[in-house]
mmCIF file of C-alpha atoms in Angstrom:
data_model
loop_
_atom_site.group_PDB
_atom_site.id
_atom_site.type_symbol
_atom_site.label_atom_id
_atom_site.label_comp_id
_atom_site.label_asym_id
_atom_site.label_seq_id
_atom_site.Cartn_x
_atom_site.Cartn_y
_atom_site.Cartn_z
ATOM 1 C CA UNK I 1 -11.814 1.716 -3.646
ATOM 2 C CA UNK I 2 -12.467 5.490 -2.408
ATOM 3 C CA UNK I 3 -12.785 5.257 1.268
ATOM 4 C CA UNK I 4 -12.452 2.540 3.892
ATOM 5 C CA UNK I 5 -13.624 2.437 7.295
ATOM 6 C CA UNK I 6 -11.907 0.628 9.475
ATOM 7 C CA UNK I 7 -13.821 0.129 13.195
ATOM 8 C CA UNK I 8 -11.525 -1.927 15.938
ATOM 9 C CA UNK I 9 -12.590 -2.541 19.750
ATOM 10 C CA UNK I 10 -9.431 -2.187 20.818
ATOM 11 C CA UNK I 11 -6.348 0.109 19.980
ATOM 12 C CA UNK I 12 -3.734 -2.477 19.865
ATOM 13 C CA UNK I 13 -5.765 -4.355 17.191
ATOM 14 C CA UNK I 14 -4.457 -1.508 14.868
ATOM 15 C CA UNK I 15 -1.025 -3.098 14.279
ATOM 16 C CA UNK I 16 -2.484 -6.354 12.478
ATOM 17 C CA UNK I 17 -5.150 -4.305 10.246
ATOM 18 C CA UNK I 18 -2.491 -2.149 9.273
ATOM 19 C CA UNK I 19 0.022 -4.884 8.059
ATOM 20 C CA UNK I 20 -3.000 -6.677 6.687
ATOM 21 C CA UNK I 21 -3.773 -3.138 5.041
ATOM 22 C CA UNK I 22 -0.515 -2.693 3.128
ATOM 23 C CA UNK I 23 -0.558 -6.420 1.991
ATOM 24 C CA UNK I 24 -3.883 -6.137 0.214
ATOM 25 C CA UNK I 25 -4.498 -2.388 -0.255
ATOM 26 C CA UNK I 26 -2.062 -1.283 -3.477
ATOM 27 C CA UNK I 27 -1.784 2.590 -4.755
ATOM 28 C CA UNK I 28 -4.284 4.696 -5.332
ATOM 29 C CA UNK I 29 -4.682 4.650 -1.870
ATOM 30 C CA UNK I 30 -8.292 5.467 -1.115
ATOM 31 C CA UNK I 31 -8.994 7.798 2.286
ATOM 32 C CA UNK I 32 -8.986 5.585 5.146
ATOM 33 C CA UNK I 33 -10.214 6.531 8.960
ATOM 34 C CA UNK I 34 -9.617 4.267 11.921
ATOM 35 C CA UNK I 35 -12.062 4.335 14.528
ATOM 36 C CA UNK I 36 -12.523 2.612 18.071
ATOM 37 C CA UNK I 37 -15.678 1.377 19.456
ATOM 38 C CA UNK I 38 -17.003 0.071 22.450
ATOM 39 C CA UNK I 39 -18.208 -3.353 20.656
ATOM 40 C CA UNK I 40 -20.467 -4.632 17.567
ATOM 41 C CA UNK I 41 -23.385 -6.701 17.202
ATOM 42 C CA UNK I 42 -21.677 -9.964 17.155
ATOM 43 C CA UNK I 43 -19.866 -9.977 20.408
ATOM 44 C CA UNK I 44 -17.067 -12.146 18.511
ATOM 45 C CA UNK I 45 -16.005 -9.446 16.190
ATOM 46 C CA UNK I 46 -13.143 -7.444 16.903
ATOM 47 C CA UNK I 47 -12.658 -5.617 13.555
ATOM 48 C CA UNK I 48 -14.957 -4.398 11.123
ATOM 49 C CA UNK I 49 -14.544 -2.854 7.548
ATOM 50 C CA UNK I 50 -16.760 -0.748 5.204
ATOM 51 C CA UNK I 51 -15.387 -0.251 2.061
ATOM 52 C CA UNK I 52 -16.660 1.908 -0.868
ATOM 53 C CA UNK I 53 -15.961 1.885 -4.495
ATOM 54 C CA UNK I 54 -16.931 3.529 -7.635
ATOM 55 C CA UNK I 55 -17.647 1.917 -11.094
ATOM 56 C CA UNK I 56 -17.458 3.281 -14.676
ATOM 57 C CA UNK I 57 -20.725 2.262 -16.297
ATOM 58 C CA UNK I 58 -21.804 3.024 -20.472
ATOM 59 C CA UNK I 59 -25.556 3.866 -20.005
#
């Protein structure tokens, strides 16, 4: 990964996806923002990530 995007609705939702973060998310860190909305499409979801990658492809 290069850059994740992390979007919460609520500050105090930052604790979880942070422990969550460091379980899954191993060195090279990629560059990470954390920002918080008013809400998302689905009025069920409190957390939403983007995350981007590059691959090495032989052309």
């Amino acid at each position: 990964m290069t850059q994740v995007l992390i979007y919460v609705t609520d500050r105090e939702h930052l604790a979880t996806v942070n422990s969550l973060y460091a379980e899954y998310v191993r060195e090279p860190y990629p560059n990470r923002a954390a920002i918080i909305v008013s809400g998302f499409a689905r009025e069920e979801m409190l957390v939403e990530m983007v995350a981007y990658a590059t691959l090495e492809v032989d052309v």
